[in-house]
Amino acid sequence: MEIILAKSAGFCFGVKRATQMAFDAAGKHEQISSLGPLIHSPQMVEKLEQEGVRVCHQVEDISDGAVVIRSHGVTAQEVEEIEQSGLLVVDATCPFVKKAQKHADMLSREGYLLVLVGEANHPEVRGIVSYAKGDVRIVATPQEAGKLPKGGKIAMVAQTTQSLENFSEIVAVCLTKAKELRVFNTICDATSVRQNEARQIAGKVDLMLVIGGFNSANTSRLANLCKEVQPCTYHVETGDQLLPDWFEGKEKVGITAGASTPLWIVEDVMKKVKTYSCVID
Ligand code: F3S
C-alpha cells in the first residue's frame, strides 16, 4: 500500500501563528483566555487548556490577565471592550484578515458603499463589518449583488476564504451598478490550494482520509469535496477512529487535513495507517 500525503495538509500560516502566540503568551501570563476556542481542533484546544489557555465566550467572563484573539479576528467593539476591562490583548488575528479590516475602515471613511463578499454569520465577516464606518452590504451570491442600488461609489473586499470565482462574478455584477468601483482582492489562497491538492490526490487513490475537527467547517468541506471525487473518503479527528476494514484491498491511500489540524495528529494517523504495511510517497 502507498500513502500520498498532501503538502498543504494541516495548519495554514494564520492558524500556526495564532497557536504559537497562544503558547508563548501562556508562558508569560498567569491568566490567559481565548474568546471562543482558538481553533476548531478539540485535541489542540485541550492541549492549550493544559498550558493554561482557557476558553471564554464573552469578555465579561474574563476578570484578569491576557486575551488571545483568534486568527479570524473579532469585532472592533470586542477589542475595545477587552481594552476597557484592563485586560491585555494578544492579537493573533491573521494578517490577511487584518488587511480586510483595514480596507473596510479606510474605504468606508472615503465614502464608498462597502460590499463585503462573504457569509453574513461568519465571525470573520462580523469582524470586518465592524471596522466600516458607513454603509455596508454583505453579499454572498451574484443574485444578491443584483439587488444593490445603482449609481454610487462601491468598494469591494472579500472574506478571506471566498472562492475567486464567486468574488469575480459578484465584481462583474457590481460593475454594472457603480459609477466608480474599487476592488481589493483580500482572498487568501491557502483554502483553494488545499482544496485543489486534495481533489487531485482523491482522484489518484482508492481511499482518502481527511483529518480534522468534526466542528471544523473547512475540514468538512474538504471531506465533501474529496467524496465527490473518491466516494471512499473518511473524515476522522484522530488515528483511533480508523477501522482496519477500510484498508482491505486498497493500494493507494491519500491523506489531507484541515487548516486547524495539528501536525502531531496528522503524524499519528500516518503512523496508524502505516501499520497496514505501506510504502510512503
Ligand atoms: Fe489566514 Fe488564510 Fe489561514 S486568511 S487564517 S492564512 S486560511
PDB file of C-alpha atoms and ligand atoms in Angstrom:
ATOM      1  CA  MET A   1       0.000   0.000   0.000  1.00  0.00           C
ATOM      2  CA  GLU A   2       1.197   3.509  -0.827  1.00  0.00           C
ATOM      3  CA  ILE A   3       0.356   6.699   1.078  1.00  0.00           C
ATOM      4  CA  ILE A   4       0.155  10.130  -0.564  1.00  0.00           C
ATOM      5  CA  LEU A   5       0.221  12.935   1.994  1.00  0.00           C
ATOM      6  CA  ALA A   6      -0.919  16.369   0.796  1.00  0.00           C
ATOM      7  CA  LYS A   7       1.802  19.041   1.085  1.00  0.00           C
ATOM      8  CA  SER A   8      -0.864  21.526   2.187  1.00  0.00           C
ATOM      9  CA  ALA A   9      -2.237  19.274   4.959  1.00  0.00           C
ATOM     10  CA  GLY A  10      -2.635  20.899   8.372  1.00  0.00           C
ATOM     11  CA  PHE A  11      -2.162  24.381   9.830  1.00  0.00           C
ATOM     12  CA  CYS A  12      -2.306  27.351   7.496  1.00  0.00           C
ATOM     13  CA  PHE A  13       0.033  30.277   8.166  1.00  0.00           C
ATOM     14  CA  GLY A  14      -2.552  32.208  10.239  1.00  0.00           C
ATOM     15  CA  VAL A  15      -3.564  29.293  12.464  1.00  0.00           C
ATOM     16  CA  LYS A  16       0.060  28.296  13.037  1.00  0.00           C
ATOM     17  CA  ARG A  17       0.890  31.859  14.048  1.00  0.00           C
ATOM     18  CA  ALA A  18      -2.149  32.169  16.360  1.00  0.00           C
ATOM     19  CA  THR A  19      -1.410  28.873  18.097  1.00  0.00           C
ATOM     20  CA  GLN A  20       2.244  29.809  18.604  1.00  0.00           C
ATOM     21  CA  MET A  21       1.225  33.203  20.018  1.00  0.00           C
ATOM     22  CA  ALA A  22      -1.161  31.492  22.464  1.00  0.00           C
ATOM     23  CA  PHE A  23       1.517  29.078  23.683  1.00  0.00           C
ATOM     24  CA  ASP A  24       4.034  31.944  24.045  1.00  0.00           C
ATOM     25  CA  ALA A  25       1.511  34.059  25.959  1.00  0.00           C
ATOM     26  CA  ALA A  26       0.678  31.100  28.221  1.00  0.00           C
ATOM     27  CA  GLY A  27       4.332  31.005  29.245  1.00  0.00           C
ATOM     28  CA  LYS A  28       4.320  34.717  30.143  1.00  0.00           C
ATOM     29  CA  HIS A  29       0.938  35.357  31.795  1.00  0.00           C
ATOM     30  CA  GLU A  30      -0.625  33.714  34.781  1.00  0.00           C
ATOM     31  CA  GLN A  31      -4.160  34.037  33.413  1.00  0.00           C
ATOM     32  CA  ILE A  32      -4.821  33.680  29.722  1.00  0.00           C
ATOM     33  CA  SER A  33      -8.107  33.207  27.882  1.00  0.00           C
ATOM     34  CA  SER A  34      -9.263  32.903  24.303  1.00  0.00           C
ATOM     35  CA  LEU A  35     -12.579  34.354  23.153  1.00  0.00           C
ATOM     36  CA  GLY A  36     -14.124  31.108  21.898  1.00  0.00           C
ATOM     37  CA  PRO A  37     -11.966  28.043  21.095  1.00  0.00           C
ATOM     38  CA  LEU A  38      -8.703  29.209  19.486  1.00  0.00           C
ATOM     39  CA  ILE A  39      -9.007  26.676  16.663  1.00  0.00           C
ATOM     40  CA  HIS A  40     -11.520  24.022  15.598  1.00  0.00           C
ATOM     41  CA  SER A  41      -9.492  21.127  16.922  1.00  0.00           C
ATOM     42  CA  PRO A  42     -10.790  19.749  20.251  1.00  0.00           C
ATOM     43  CA  GLN A  43      -7.436  17.980  20.793  1.00  0.00           C
ATOM     44  CA  MET A  44      -5.419  21.198  20.358  1.00  0.00           C
ATOM     45  CA  VAL A  45      -7.863  23.196  22.495  1.00  0.00           C
ATOM     46  CA  GLU A  46      -7.345  20.587  25.243  1.00  0.00           C
ATOM     47  CA  LYS A  47      -3.555  20.930  24.909  1.00  0.00           C
ATOM     48  CA  LEU A  48      -3.841  24.714  25.168  1.00  0.00           C
ATOM     49  CA  GLU A  49      -6.053  24.323  28.233  1.00  0.00           C
ATOM     50  CA  GLN A  50      -3.380  22.175  29.851  1.00  0.00           C
ATOM     51  CA  GLU A  51      -0.970  25.083  29.273  1.00  0.00           C
ATOM     52  CA  GLY A  52      -3.448  27.434  30.974  1.00  0.00           C
ATOM     53  CA  VAL A  53      -5.307  28.911  27.971  1.00  0.00           C
ATOM     54  CA  ARG A  54      -8.968  28.707  28.963  1.00  0.00           C
ATOM     55  CA  VAL A  55     -11.863  29.205  26.587  1.00  0.00           C
ATOM     56  CA  CYS A  56     -14.315  32.012  27.429  1.00  0.00           C
ATOM     57  CA  HIS A  57     -17.269  33.045  25.346  1.00  0.00           C
ATOM     58  CA  GLN A  58     -17.659  36.679  26.330  1.00  0.00           C
ATOM     59  CA  VAL A  59     -15.385  39.412  27.613  1.00  0.00           C
ATOM     60  CA  GLU A  60     -17.404  39.843  30.828  1.00  0.00           C
ATOM     61  CA  ASP A  61     -16.455  36.278  31.848  1.00  0.00           C
ATOM     62  CA  ILE A  62     -12.762  37.287  31.925  1.00  0.00           C
ATOM     63  CA  SER A  63     -11.642  39.133  35.020  1.00  0.00           C
ATOM     64  CA  ASP A  64      -7.875  39.200  34.700  1.00  0.00           C
ATOM     65  CA  GLY A  65      -4.818  38.565  32.527  1.00  0.00           C
ATOM     66  CA  ALA A  66      -4.477  38.395  28.752  1.00  0.00           C
ATOM     67  CA  VAL A  67      -6.962  37.584  25.996  1.00  0.00           C
ATOM     68  CA  VAL A  68      -5.880  35.907  22.764  1.00  0.00           C
ATOM     69  CA  ILE A  69      -7.815  36.962  19.691  1.00  0.00           C
ATOM     70  CA  ARG A  70      -8.395  34.164  17.212  1.00  0.00           C
ATOM     71  CA  SER A  71      -6.966  34.120  13.686  1.00  0.00           C
ATOM     72  CA  HIS A  72     -10.265  35.136  12.072  1.00  0.00           C
ATOM     73  CA  GLY A  73     -10.479  38.176  14.332  1.00  0.00           C
ATOM     74  CA  VAL A  74     -13.213  39.728  16.467  1.00  0.00           C
ATOM     75  CA  THR A  75     -15.258  42.908  16.199  1.00  0.00           C
ATOM     76  CA  ALA A  76     -13.781  46.357  16.864  1.00  0.00           C
ATOM     77  CA  GLN A  77     -16.257  46.669  19.750  1.00  0.00           C
ATOM     78  CA  GLU A  78     -14.964  43.469  21.360  1.00  0.00           C
ATOM     79  CA  VAL A  79     -11.354  44.708  21.152  1.00  0.00           C
ATOM     80  CA  GLU A  80     -12.467  47.956  22.772  1.00  0.00           C
ATOM     81  CA  GLU A  81     -14.348  46.063  25.488  1.00  0.00           C
ATOM     82  CA  ILE A  82     -11.259  43.946  26.244  1.00  0.00           C
ATOM     83  CA  GLU A  83      -9.033  47.020  26.490  1.00  0.00           C
ATOM     84  CA  GLN A  84     -11.532  48.950  28.619  1.00  0.00           C
ATOM     85  CA  SER A  85     -11.709  45.990  31.024  1.00  0.00           C
ATOM     86  CA  GLY A  86      -7.995  46.453  31.656  1.00  0.00           C
ATOM     87  CA  LEU A  87      -7.134  43.139  30.023  1.00  0.00           C
ATOM     88  CA  LEU A  88      -4.104  42.679  27.798  1.00  0.00           C
ATOM     89  CA  VAL A  89      -4.818  41.943  24.128  1.00  0.00           C
ATOM     90  CA  VAL A  90      -2.741  39.274  22.393  1.00  0.00           C
ATOM     91  CA  ASP A  91      -3.905  39.950  18.864  1.00  0.00           C
ATOM     92  CA  ALA A  92      -3.466  36.763  16.851  1.00  0.00           C
ATOM     93  CA  THR A  93      -5.767  37.968  14.056  1.00  0.00           C
ATOM     94  CA  CYS A  94      -4.301  36.638  10.803  1.00  0.00           C
ATOM     95  CA  PRO A  95      -2.556  39.477   8.901  1.00  0.00           C
ATOM     96  CA  PHE A  96      -4.713  38.666   5.852  1.00  0.00           C
ATOM     97  CA  VAL A  97      -7.904  39.200   7.880  1.00  0.00           C
ATOM     98  CA  LYS A  98      -6.398  42.344   9.391  1.00  0.00           C
ATOM     99  CA  LYS A  99      -5.829  43.694   5.889  1.00  0.00           C
ATOM    100  CA  ALA A 100      -9.536  43.234   5.037  1.00  0.00           C
ATOM    101  CA  GLN A 101     -10.472  45.013   8.299  1.00  0.00           C
ATOM    102  CA  LYS A 102      -8.168  47.934   7.435  1.00  0.00           C
ATOM    103  CA  HIS A 103      -9.608  48.232   3.919  1.00  0.00           C
ATOM    104  CA  ALA A 104     -13.151  48.242   5.357  1.00  0.00           C
ATOM    105  CA  ASP A 105     -12.214  51.088   7.678  1.00  0.00           C
ATOM    106  CA  MET A 106     -10.381  53.122   5.028  1.00  0.00           C
ATOM    107  CA  LEU A 107     -12.898  52.679   2.184  1.00  0.00           C
ATOM    108  CA  SER A 108     -15.960  53.425   4.276  1.00  0.00           C
ATOM    109  CA  ARG A 109     -14.252  56.597   5.563  1.00  0.00           C
ATOM    110  CA  GLU A 110     -13.716  57.613   1.923  1.00  0.00           C
ATOM    111  CA  GLY A 111     -17.473  57.482   1.355  1.00  0.00           C
ATOM    112  CA  TYR A 112     -17.767  54.219  -0.561  1.00  0.00           C
ATOM    113  CA  LEU A 113     -20.654  51.819  -0.104  1.00  0.00           C
ATOM    114  CA  LEU A 114     -18.686  48.822   1.153  1.00  0.00           C
ATOM    115  CA  VAL A 115     -19.660  45.491  -0.388  1.00  0.00           C
ATOM    116  CA  LEU A 116     -18.243  42.583   1.556  1.00  0.00           C
ATOM    117  CA  VAL A 117     -18.437  39.254  -0.248  1.00  0.00           C
ATOM    118  CA  GLY A 118     -18.877  36.514   2.327  1.00  0.00           C
ATOM    119  CA  GLU A 119     -21.129  34.638   4.756  1.00  0.00           C
ATOM    120  CA  ALA A 120     -23.031  37.073   6.972  1.00  0.00           C
ATOM    121  CA  ASN A 121     -22.899  34.863  10.070  1.00  0.00           C
ATOM    122  CA  HIS A 122     -19.208  34.057   9.960  1.00  0.00           C
ATOM    123  CA  PRO A 123     -17.217  35.665  12.822  1.00  0.00           C
ATOM    124  CA  GLU A 124     -14.572  36.901  10.364  1.00  0.00           C
ATOM    125  CA  VAL A 125     -17.253  38.744   8.369  1.00  0.00           C
ATOM    126  CA  ARG A 126     -18.824  40.207  11.526  1.00  0.00           C
ATOM    127  CA  GLY A 127     -15.345  41.407  12.492  1.00  0.00           C
ATOM    128  CA  ILE A 128     -14.585  43.050   9.120  1.00  0.00           C
ATOM    129  CA  VAL A 129     -18.006  44.760   9.010  1.00  0.00           C
ATOM    130  CA  SER A 130     -17.460  46.232  12.474  1.00  0.00           C
ATOM    131  CA  TYR A 131     -14.498  48.265  11.164  1.00  0.00           C
ATOM    132  CA  ALA A 132     -16.573  50.008   8.488  1.00  0.00           C
ATOM    133  CA  LYS A 133     -17.775  53.467   9.402  1.00  0.00           C
ATOM    134  CA  GLY A 134     -20.515  53.854   6.783  1.00  0.00           C
ATOM    135  CA  ASP A 135     -22.977  51.772   4.762  1.00  0.00           C
ATOM    136  CA  VAL A 136     -22.004  48.101   4.316  1.00  0.00           C
ATOM    137  CA  ARG A 137     -23.734  45.299   2.390  1.00  0.00           C
ATOM    138  CA  ILE A 138     -22.795  41.661   2.858  1.00  0.00           C
ATOM    139  CA  VAL A 139     -23.319  39.779  -0.358  1.00  0.00           C
ATOM    140  CA  ALA A 140     -22.909  36.026  -0.804  1.00  0.00           C
ATOM    141  CA  THR A 141     -24.048  35.484  -4.397  1.00  0.00           C
ATOM    142  CA  PRO A 142     -24.262  37.356  -7.729  1.00  0.00           C
ATOM    143  CA  GLN A 143     -28.068  37.265  -7.321  1.00  0.00           C
ATOM    144  CA  GLU A 144     -27.789  39.165  -4.042  1.00  0.00           C
ATOM    145  CA  ALA A 145     -25.433  41.658  -5.691  1.00  0.00           C
ATOM    146  CA  GLY A 146     -28.146  42.241  -8.295  1.00  0.00           C
ATOM    147  CA  LYS A 147     -30.240  43.917  -5.571  1.00  0.00           C
ATOM    148  CA  LEU A 148     -27.596  46.570  -4.796  1.00  0.00           C
ATOM    149  CA  PRO A 149     -28.530  50.209  -5.528  1.00  0.00           C
ATOM    150  CA  LYS A 150     -27.365  51.734  -8.825  1.00  0.00           C
ATOM    151  CA  GLY A 151     -25.213  54.771  -9.368  1.00  0.00           C
ATOM    152  CA  GLY A 152     -22.900  55.368  -6.397  1.00  0.00           C
ATOM    153  CA  LYS A 153     -19.303  54.634  -5.399  1.00  0.00           C
ATOM    154  CA  ILE A 154     -18.775  50.987  -4.481  1.00  0.00           C
ATOM    155  CA  ALA A 155     -15.705  49.427  -2.866  1.00  0.00           C
ATOM    156  CA  MET A 156     -15.359  45.680  -2.504  1.00  0.00           C
ATOM    157  CA  VAL A 157     -13.486  43.305  -0.220  1.00  0.00           C
ATOM    158  CA  ALA A 158     -13.910  39.564   0.355  1.00  0.00           C
ATOM    159  CA  GLN A 159     -13.948  37.167   3.276  1.00  0.00           C
ATOM    160  CA  THR A 160     -10.509  35.549   3.090  1.00  0.00           C
ATOM    161  CA  THR A 161     -11.882  32.057   2.387  1.00  0.00           C
ATOM    162  CA  GLN A 162     -14.123  33.064  -0.539  1.00  0.00           C
ATOM    163  CA  SER A 163     -13.567  31.421  -3.905  1.00  0.00           C
ATOM    164  CA  LEU A 164     -12.054  33.686  -6.550  1.00  0.00           C
ATOM    165  CA  GLU A 165     -14.757  32.520  -8.962  1.00  0.00           C
ATOM    166  CA  ASN A 166     -17.644  33.739  -6.772  1.00  0.00           C
ATOM    167  CA  PHE A 167     -15.838  37.003  -5.967  1.00  0.00           C
ATOM    168  CA  SER A 168     -15.194  37.674  -9.676  1.00  0.00           C
ATOM    169  CA  GLU A 169     -18.837  37.025 -10.587  1.00  0.00           C
ATOM    170  CA  ILE A 170     -20.026  39.443  -7.898  1.00  0.00           C
ATOM    171  CA  VAL A 171     -17.458  42.055  -9.026  1.00  0.00           C
ATOM    172  CA  ALA A 172     -18.889  41.752 -12.546  1.00  0.00           C
ATOM    173  CA  VAL A 173     -22.399  42.497 -11.227  1.00  0.00           C
ATOM    174  CA  CYS A 174     -21.138  45.470  -9.195  1.00  0.00           C
ATOM    175  CA  LEU A 175     -19.511  46.849 -12.325  1.00  0.00           C
ATOM    176  CA  THR A 176     -22.993  47.257 -13.803  1.00  0.00           C
ATOM    177  CA  LYS A 177     -24.171  49.041 -10.630  1.00  0.00           C
ATOM    178  CA  ALA A 178     -21.465  51.523  -9.698  1.00  0.00           C
ATOM    179  CA  LYS A 179     -20.307  54.819 -11.184  1.00  0.00           C
ATOM    180  CA  GLU A 180     -16.968  54.163  -9.506  1.00  0.00           C
ATOM    181  CA  LEU A 181     -15.770  50.739  -8.397  1.00  0.00           C
ATOM    182  CA  ARG A 182     -12.737  49.831  -6.290  1.00  0.00           C
ATOM    183  CA  VAL A 183     -11.921  46.179  -5.734  1.00  0.00           C
ATOM    184  CA  PHE A 184      -9.497  44.803  -3.160  1.00  0.00           C
ATOM    185  CA  ASN A 185      -8.798  41.128  -3.508  1.00  0.00           C
ATOM    186  CA  THR A 186      -8.496  40.078   0.136  1.00  0.00           C
ATOM    187  CA  ILE A 187      -8.857  36.360  -0.598  1.00  0.00           C
ATOM    188  CA  CYS A 188      -6.205  34.128   0.951  1.00  0.00           C
ATOM    189  CA  ASP A 189      -5.382  31.276  -1.396  1.00  0.00           C
ATOM    190  CA  ALA A 190      -4.496  28.778   1.382  1.00  0.00           C
ATOM    191  CA  THR A 191      -8.006  27.309   1.216  1.00  0.00           C
ATOM    192  CA  SER A 192      -8.143  26.884  -2.568  1.00  0.00           C
ATOM    193  CA  VAL A 193      -4.591  25.470  -2.686  1.00  0.00           C
ATOM    194  CA  ARG A 194      -5.551  22.879  -0.058  1.00  0.00           C
ATOM    195  CA  GLN A 195      -8.852  22.034  -1.791  1.00  0.00           C
ATOM    196  CA  ASN A 196      -7.287  21.683  -5.245  1.00  0.00           C
ATOM    197  CA  GLU A 197      -4.500  19.453  -3.956  1.00  0.00           C
ATOM    198  CA  ALA A 198      -6.985  17.303  -2.006  1.00  0.00           C
ATOM    199  CA  ARG A 199      -9.188  16.887  -5.095  1.00  0.00           C
ATOM    200  CA  GLN A 200      -6.164  15.913  -7.182  1.00  0.00           C
ATOM    201  CA  ILE A 201      -4.979  13.322  -4.665  1.00  0.00           C
ATOM    202  CA  ALA A 202      -8.512  11.940  -4.204  1.00  0.00           C
ATOM    203  CA  GLY A 203      -8.569  11.286  -7.952  1.00  0.00           C
ATOM    204  CA  LYS A 204      -5.408   9.155  -7.754  1.00  0.00           C
ATOM    205  CA  VAL A 205      -6.118   6.949  -4.724  1.00  0.00           C
ATOM    206  CA  ASP A 206      -8.638   4.292  -3.757  1.00  0.00           C
ATOM    207  CA  LEU A 207      -9.099   5.561  -0.197  1.00  0.00           C
ATOM    208  CA  MET A 208      -8.948   9.148   1.024  1.00  0.00           C
ATOM    209  CA  LEU A 209      -8.585  10.266   4.650  1.00  0.00           C
ATOM    210  CA  VAL A 210      -9.410  13.825   5.691  1.00  0.00           C
ATOM    211  CA  ILE A 211      -8.219  14.692   9.186  1.00  0.00           C
ATOM    212  CA  GLY A 212      -9.658  17.480  11.320  1.00  0.00           C
ATOM    213  CA  GLY A 213     -12.177  18.505  13.948  1.00  0.00           C
ATOM    214  CA  PHE A 214     -15.768  17.447  13.285  1.00  0.00           C
ATOM    215  CA  ASN A 215     -16.609  21.052  14.276  1.00  0.00           C
ATOM    216  CA  SER A 216     -14.255  22.454  11.612  1.00  0.00           C
ATOM    217  CA  ALA A 217     -16.206  23.801   8.627  1.00  0.00           C
ATOM    218  CA  ASN A 218     -13.134  23.850   6.361  1.00  0.00           C
ATOM    219  CA  THR A 219     -12.340  20.193   7.138  1.00  0.00           C
ATOM    220  CA  SER A 220     -15.930  19.082   6.493  1.00  0.00           C
ATOM    221  CA  ARG A 221     -15.916  20.997   3.205  1.00  0.00           C
ATOM    222  CA  LEU A 222     -12.613  19.318   2.302  1.00  0.00           C
ATOM    223  CA  ALA A 223     -14.085  15.885   3.072  1.00  0.00           C
ATOM    224  CA  ASN A 224     -17.156  16.619   0.935  1.00  0.00           C
ATOM    225  CA  LEU A 225     -15.026  17.771  -2.000  1.00  0.00           C
ATOM    226  CA  CYS A 226     -12.904  14.613  -1.777  1.00  0.00           C
ATOM    227  CA  LYS A 227     -16.044  12.469  -1.549  1.00  0.00           C
ATOM    228  CA  GLU A 228     -17.271  13.907  -4.850  1.00  0.00           C
ATOM    229  CA  VAL A 229     -14.089  12.568  -6.492  1.00  0.00           C
ATOM    230  CA  GLN A 230     -13.490   9.473  -4.349  1.00  0.00           C
ATOM    231  CA  PRO A 231     -16.627   8.087  -2.632  1.00  0.00           C
ATOM    232  CA  CYS A 232     -14.377   6.070  -0.338  1.00  0.00           C
ATOM    233  CA  THR A 233     -13.421   9.130   1.742  1.00  0.00           C
ATOM    234  CA  TYR A 234     -13.440   9.209   5.550  1.00  0.00           C
ATOM    235  CA  HIS A 235     -13.327  12.261   7.811  1.00  0.00           C
ATOM    236  CA  VAL A 236     -11.545  11.419  11.083  1.00  0.00           C
ATOM    237  CA  GLU A 237     -10.413  13.522  14.032  1.00  0.00           C
ATOM    238  CA  THR A 238      -7.754  11.128  15.326  1.00  0.00           C
ATOM    239  CA  GLY A 239      -5.968   7.903  14.395  1.00  0.00           C
ATOM    240  CA  ASP A 240      -8.098   5.931  16.890  1.00  0.00           C
ATOM    241  CA  GLN A 241     -11.080   6.329  14.604  1.00  0.00           C
ATOM    242  CA  LEU A 242      -9.519   4.384  11.718  1.00  0.00           C
ATOM    243  CA  LEU A 243     -11.098   0.990  11.072  1.00  0.00           C
ATOM    244  CA  PRO A 244      -8.953  -1.848   9.612  1.00  0.00           C
ATOM    245  CA  ASP A 245     -11.787  -2.861   7.227  1.00  0.00           C
ATOM    246  CA  TRP A 246     -11.405   0.425   5.338  1.00  0.00           C
ATOM    247  CA  PHE A 247      -7.941  -0.598   4.131  1.00  0.00           C
ATOM    248  CA  GLU A 248      -8.777  -4.089   2.861  1.00  0.00           C
ATOM    249  CA  GLY A 249      -7.810  -4.434  -0.790  1.00  0.00           C
ATOM    250  CA  LYS A 250      -6.676  -0.785  -1.031  1.00  0.00           C
ATOM    251  CA  GLU A 251      -3.417   0.010  -2.795  1.00  0.00           C
ATOM    252  CA  LYS A 252      -3.187   3.794  -2.529  1.00  0.00           C
ATOM    253  CA  VAL A 253      -4.271   5.933   0.408  1.00  0.00           C
ATOM    254  CA  GLY A 254      -4.459   9.733   0.213  1.00  0.00           C
ATOM    255  CA  ILE A 255      -4.268  11.934   3.305  1.00  0.00           C
ATOM    256  CA  THR A 256      -5.041  15.587   3.812  1.00  0.00           C
ATOM    257  CA  ALA A 257      -6.009  17.699   6.821  1.00  0.00           C
ATOM    258  CA  GLY A 258      -7.933  20.878   7.565  1.00  0.00           C
ATOM    259  CA  ALA A 259      -6.338  24.240   8.399  1.00  0.00           C
ATOM    260  CA  SER A 260      -6.735  23.707  12.142  1.00  0.00           C
ATOM    261  CA  THR A 261      -5.358  20.175  12.320  1.00  0.00           C
ATOM    262  CA  PRO A 262      -2.076  19.980  14.261  1.00  0.00           C
ATOM    263  CA  LEU A 263       0.845  18.119  12.713  1.00  0.00           C
ATOM    264  CA  TRP A 264       1.052  15.631  15.574  1.00  0.00           C
ATOM    265  CA  ILE A 265      -2.457  14.385  14.794  1.00  0.00           C
ATOM    266  CA  VAL A 266      -1.560  14.006  11.094  1.00  0.00           C
ATOM    267  CA  GLU A 267       1.589  12.099  12.107  1.00  0.00           C
ATOM    268  CA  ASP A 268      -0.383   9.877  14.468  1.00  0.00           C
ATOM    269  CA  VAL A 269      -2.863   8.985  11.701  1.00  0.00           C
ATOM    270  CA  MET A 270       0.045   8.299   9.305  1.00  0.00           C
ATOM    271  CA  LYS A 271       1.639   6.004  11.884  1.00  0.00           C
ATOM    272  CA  LYS A 272      -1.582   4.036  12.306  1.00  0.00           C
ATOM    273  CA  VAL A 273      -2.110   3.800   8.540  1.00  0.00           C
ATOM    274  CA  LYS A 274       1.468   2.541   8.130  1.00  0.00           C
ATOM    275  CA  THR A 275       0.655  -0.436  10.316  1.00  0.00           C
ATOM    276  CA  TYR A 276      -1.308  -1.648   7.274  1.00  0.00           C
ATOM    277  CA  SER A 277       2.069  -2.285   5.531  1.00  0.00           C
ATOM    278  CA  CYS A 278       2.726   0.801   3.430  1.00  0.00           C
ATOM    279  CA  VAL A 279       5.275   2.495   1.248  1.00  0.00           C
ATOM    280  CA  ILE A 280       5.413   6.315   1.754  1.00  0.00           C
ATOM    281  CA  ASP A 281       5.307   8.573  -1.307  1.00  0.00           C
TER     282      ASP A 281
HETATM  283 FE1  F3S B   1      -5.099  33.451   7.490  1.00  0.00          FE
HETATM  284 FE2  F3S B   1      -5.596  32.316   5.207  1.00  0.00          FE
HETATM  285 FE3  F3S B   1      -5.325  30.849   7.346  1.00  0.00          FE
HETATM  286  S1  F3S B   1      -6.548  34.136   5.995  1.00  0.00           S
HETATM  287  S2  F3S B   1      -6.043  32.136   8.996  1.00  0.00           S
HETATM  288  S3  F3S B   1      -3.744  32.088   6.381  1.00  0.00           S
HETATM  289  S4  F3S B   1      -6.782  30.487   5.702  1.00  0.00           S
END
